[in-house]
Amino acid sequence: MAYAYQPFDYIKPLGLTAPEPRQKVIIVGAGPIGLAMAIELANHGVQATVLDDNNVVSVGSRAICWSKRSLEILDRLGVGERSITKGVTWKVGRTFHRDTEVFNFDLLPEDGHKMPAFVNLQQYFVEEYLVQRAQELNIDLRWKNRVISVDQLPDFATVTVETPDGRYTLEADWVIACDGARSPIREMMGLEFDGELFEERFLIADIEMQGDFASERWFWFEPSFHSGQSALLHKQPDNIYRIDLQLGWDTDPEIEKRPERVIPRIEKVVGHSDFKLDWVSVYTFQCRRLRSFFHNRVLFVGDSAHVVSPFGARGGNGGLGDVDALGWRLAAVVQGVASAEVLTGYDRERCFGADENLLNSSRSTHFMSPENGIERLFRDAVLHLAGNADFARPMVNSGRLSRPCVYPLQAPDAPLPTESRPGAVAPDAPLEDGWMTETLGRDFVLLALGCDAPAISLRVVTPKLTDILRKRYLGDQQQALYLIRPDQVVAARWLSASAAEVEAALAQSWKGALCL
């Protein structure tokens, strides 16, 4: 059954009749990233005001593949279980050349994680759940409030807002732009993206049908049903299937979106006409970002800061990574616990994360849409070999799927497992009474494994050692101390450490200093 879009209530803002108090934080954009940002700040005790120019969730599936790390973040925001229950869980991807499978992968071959590798869930469901969670937290959501200008002063910013009842202004200590790839705020500030725009177009179609397709990611190079091009299929909840079809640069997007053009293409993919067309869009490839995500009193998060091609599920998942890195830092600044200097740590880390996503996304795009010459010769040779030679199969690139980046932190380290090194998200593991991700919480934590912690003011966690916990955190060692940040990133680790050593690592971890 197709999703029923319900409008949210527009409420006439107080600022139309009298000046409002200065806001601590204004978030522009109530997509999944803006809503997640508001909830994350609320979890840290900071109430934000969210302004959105619309009054309904996003139309169409849009972002659908939510990674294990994103699900852990959504769980912390209060919508993780609901997303998993509704979504289609998967971990296997299959890649075909013409009609022959040449490569497959398992994204989570081992047990012992609360969250699955990936869940397919349409963006409109995620937004709906986040709106409801924001309402539970009494977050000020202002629908049909369109920001038309942003002016910055040394200590605050002023936004001018257009509503159905007229204009008003708000002052805010901080403004967070979560207003998407075509960010009006970015344009207002005269900021440009750096990067690459690919001369290629893809058609996205959501169709409703009864089908027996597996809960897997299927990607085709040059399939018989779409000769010479590429195609992608994902299963979604409510009998909705997402199909992406490569079109070529010379096609007209408006013509290609017409049902009489789309339906025959889909019939070739699924082999019948017993389906209903639910949503159609045409997009181009972009792999670009702002040089900096931090501009005085304005911070850019999600697609307003960086855009990638959709293959690899790095858009929405990358945006949630931004939320993860910014929330605890900005909350500390607002509450006077830290100076604004710590926000440069957000900028450094997430520019690094964006560059990793852009690199992977660009490589995937070049492989899927090679230029004539060396690129095409290489791509075609790899696909030809992959059907018969094991060494060539990992070279087939239909989109290296999103994983959280490992920040190259300047931090104390010890001979312990690679997966839990400084800069990495602390691995999940089952505990006697829950999961590691649940235990770490929203503050700095000192994790003491097989030893006593030094006397320090931080919360100390001393879980009972299980086989999986030993494997992921100790390896061959008998004990260790881990300093874990509020975003659950490992800040430092030792076999043993004094209180002074832990305090020094704590001070350094606010800065997000990268070893580049």
Short mmCIF file of N, CA and C in Angstrom, two decimals, residues 449-506:
data_model
loop_
_atom_site.label_atom_id
_atom_site.label_comp_id
_atom_site.label_asym_id
_atom_site.label_seq_id
_atom_site.Cartn_x
_atom_site.Cartn_y
_atom_site.Cartn_z
N LEU A 449 38.49 -2.85 31.19
CA LEU A 449 38.32 -4.26 30.86
C LEU A 449 39.42 -5.09 31.53
N GLY A 450 39.01 -5.93 32.48
CA GLY A 450 39.96 -6.80 33.16
C GLY A 450 40.88 -6.10 34.12
N CYS A 451 40.54 -4.86 34.50
CA CYS A 451 41.40 -4.10 35.41
C CYS A 451 40.58 -3.02 36.11
N ASP A 452 41.18 -2.39 37.12
CA ASP A 452 40.55 -1.27 37.80
C ASP A 452 40.86 0.02 37.06
N ALA A 453 39.94 0.96 37.10
CA ALA A 453 40.15 2.26 36.47
C ALA A 453 40.85 3.20 37.44
N PRO A 454 41.67 4.12 36.97
CA PRO A 454 42.25 5.13 37.86
C PRO A 454 41.16 6.05 38.41
N ALA A 455 41.41 6.68 39.51
CA ALA A 455 40.45 7.58 40.14
C ALA A 455 40.27 8.81 39.26
N ILE A 456 39.08 8.93 38.64
CA ILE A 456 38.82 10.00 37.70
C ILE A 456 37.34 10.32 37.75
N SER A 457 36.97 11.54 37.38
CA SER A 457 35.58 11.97 37.51
C SER A 457 34.67 11.40 36.42
N LEU A 458 35.22 10.80 35.38
CA LEU A 458 34.40 10.23 34.31
C LEU A 458 33.61 9.03 34.80
N ARG A 459 32.50 8.77 34.10
CA ARG A 459 31.77 7.53 34.36
C ARG A 459 32.62 6.35 33.90
N VAL A 460 32.71 5.35 34.73
CA VAL A 460 33.51 4.16 34.42
C VAL A 460 32.58 2.99 34.17
N VAL A 461 32.82 2.26 33.10
CA VAL A 461 32.05 1.07 32.75
C VAL A 461 32.98 -0.14 32.84
N THR A 462 32.56 -1.15 33.60
CA THR A 462 33.39 -2.36 33.79
C THR A 462 32.55 -3.59 33.48
N PRO A 463 32.29 -3.86 32.21
CA PRO A 463 31.45 -5.00 31.87
C PRO A 463 32.17 -6.32 32.12
N LYS A 464 31.39 -7.36 32.37
CA LYS A 464 31.96 -8.70 32.47
C LYS A 464 32.47 -9.11 31.10
N LEU A 465 33.66 -9.69 31.08
CA LEU A 465 34.28 -10.05 29.81
C LEU A 465 33.64 -11.29 29.22
N THR A 466 33.15 -11.15 28.01
CA THR A 466 32.62 -12.27 27.24
C THR A 466 33.59 -12.56 26.11
N ASP A 467 33.40 -13.67 25.43
CA ASP A 467 34.31 -14.05 24.35
C ASP A 467 34.32 -13.00 23.25
N ILE A 468 33.13 -12.49 22.87
CA ILE A 468 33.06 -11.49 21.80
C ILE A 468 33.69 -10.18 22.25
N LEU A 469 33.45 -9.80 23.49
CA LEU A 469 34.05 -8.57 24.01
C LEU A 469 35.58 -8.69 24.03
N ARG A 470 36.09 -9.81 24.45
CA ARG A 470 37.54 -10.03 24.45
C ARG A 470 38.10 -9.92 23.03
N LYS A 471 37.44 -10.56 22.10
CA LYS A 471 37.92 -10.56 20.72
C LYS A 471 37.99 -9.15 20.15
N ARG A 472 36.97 -8.33 20.40
CA ARG A 472 36.88 -7.01 19.76
C ARG A 472 37.65 -5.92 20.49
N TYR A 473 37.92 -6.14 21.80
CA TYR A 473 38.57 -5.08 22.57
C TYR A 473 39.92 -5.47 23.17
N LEU A 474 40.17 -6.75 23.40
CA LEU A 474 41.42 -7.16 24.06
C LEU A 474 42.34 -7.97 23.16
N GLY A 475 41.81 -8.77 22.29
CA GLY A 475 42.67 -9.63 21.50
C GLY A 475 43.43 -10.59 22.40
N ASP A 476 44.76 -10.55 22.32
CA ASP A 476 45.59 -11.44 23.15
C ASP A 476 45.94 -10.82 24.50
N GLN A 477 45.51 -9.59 24.76
CA GLN A 477 45.85 -8.93 26.02
C GLN A 477 44.88 -9.34 27.12
N GLN A 478 45.27 -9.14 28.34
CA GLN A 478 44.45 -9.51 29.49
C GLN A 478 43.65 -8.33 30.04
N GLN A 479 44.07 -7.11 29.73
CA GLN A 479 43.38 -5.93 30.27
C GLN A 479 43.59 -4.74 29.36
N ALA A 480 42.73 -3.75 29.51
CA ALA A 480 42.86 -2.52 28.73
C ALA A 480 41.93 -1.46 29.30
N LEU A 481 42.27 -0.21 29.02
CA LEU A 481 41.42 0.95 29.32
C LEU A 481 41.11 1.66 28.01
N TYR A 482 39.85 2.00 27.82
CA TYR A 482 39.41 2.72 26.62
C TYR A 482 38.71 4.00 27.04
N LEU A 483 39.11 5.12 26.45
CA LEU A 483 38.38 6.38 26.59
C LEU A 483 37.45 6.50 25.39
N ILE A 484 36.15 6.58 25.64
CA ILE A 484 35.14 6.62 24.57
C ILE A 484 34.43 7.97 24.60
N ARG A 485 34.33 8.60 23.45
CA ARG A 485 33.69 9.90 23.33
C ARG A 485 32.16 9.78 23.37
N PRO A 486 31.43 10.90 23.50
CA PRO A 486 29.97 10.85 23.48
C PRO A 486 29.38 10.33 22.17
N ASP A 487 30.12 10.44 21.06
CA ASP A 487 29.65 9.87 19.80
C ASP A 487 30.12 8.43 19.63
N GLN A 488 30.60 7.84 20.71
CA GLN A 488 31.00 6.43 20.78
C GLN A 488 32.23 6.12 19.93
N VAL A 489 32.99 7.16 19.61
CA VAL A 489 34.28 6.99 18.93
C VAL A 489 35.36 6.77 19.99
N VAL A 490 36.26 5.84 19.73
CA VAL A 490 37.37 5.58 20.65
C VAL A 490 38.33 6.75 20.59
N ALA A 491 38.52 7.41 21.73
CA ALA A 491 39.39 8.58 21.80
C ALA A 491 40.83 8.20 22.13
N ALA A 492 41.02 7.14 22.92
CA ALA A 492 42.36 6.69 23.32
C ALA A 492 42.22 5.32 23.97
N ARG A 493 43.34 4.60 24.04
CA ARG A 493 43.32 3.31 24.74
C ARG A 493 44.72 2.98 25.24
N TRP A 494 44.73 2.25 26.34
CA TRP A 494 45.98 1.88 27.01
C TRP A 494 45.86 0.46 27.55
N LEU A 495 46.99 -0.17 27.79
CA LEU A 495 46.97 -1.40 28.59
C LEU A 495 46.81 -1.04 30.06
N SER A 496 47.40 0.08 30.47
CA SER A 496 47.17 0.66 31.79
C SER A 496 47.50 2.14 31.69
N ALA A 497 46.88 2.96 32.54
CA ALA A 497 47.09 4.40 32.46
C ALA A 497 46.81 5.04 33.81
N SER A 498 47.48 6.17 34.05
CA SER A 498 47.22 6.96 35.26
C SER A 498 46.07 7.91 35.01
N ALA A 499 45.56 8.50 36.08
CA ALA A 499 44.49 9.49 35.94
C ALA A 499 44.96 10.68 35.11
N ALA A 500 46.22 11.08 35.28
CA ALA A 500 46.76 12.22 34.53
C ALA A 500 46.79 11.91 33.02
N GLU A 501 47.14 10.68 32.67
CA GLU A 501 47.18 10.31 31.25
C GLU A 501 45.78 10.32 30.65
N VAL A 502 44.82 9.85 31.40
CA VAL A 502 43.44 9.86 30.90
C VAL A 502 42.94 11.28 30.76
N GLU A 503 43.24 12.14 31.74
CA GLU A 503 42.81 13.54 31.68
C GLU A 503 43.42 14.25 30.47
N ALA A 504 44.67 13.97 30.18
CA ALA A 504 45.33 14.60 29.03
C ALA A 504 44.66 14.15 27.72
N ALA A 505 44.33 12.88 27.63
CA ALA A 505 43.66 12.37 26.42
C ALA A 505 42.26 12.95 26.30
N LEU A 506 41.60 13.15 27.44
CA LEU A 506 40.26 13.75 27.43
C LEU A 506 40.32 15.17 26.89
#
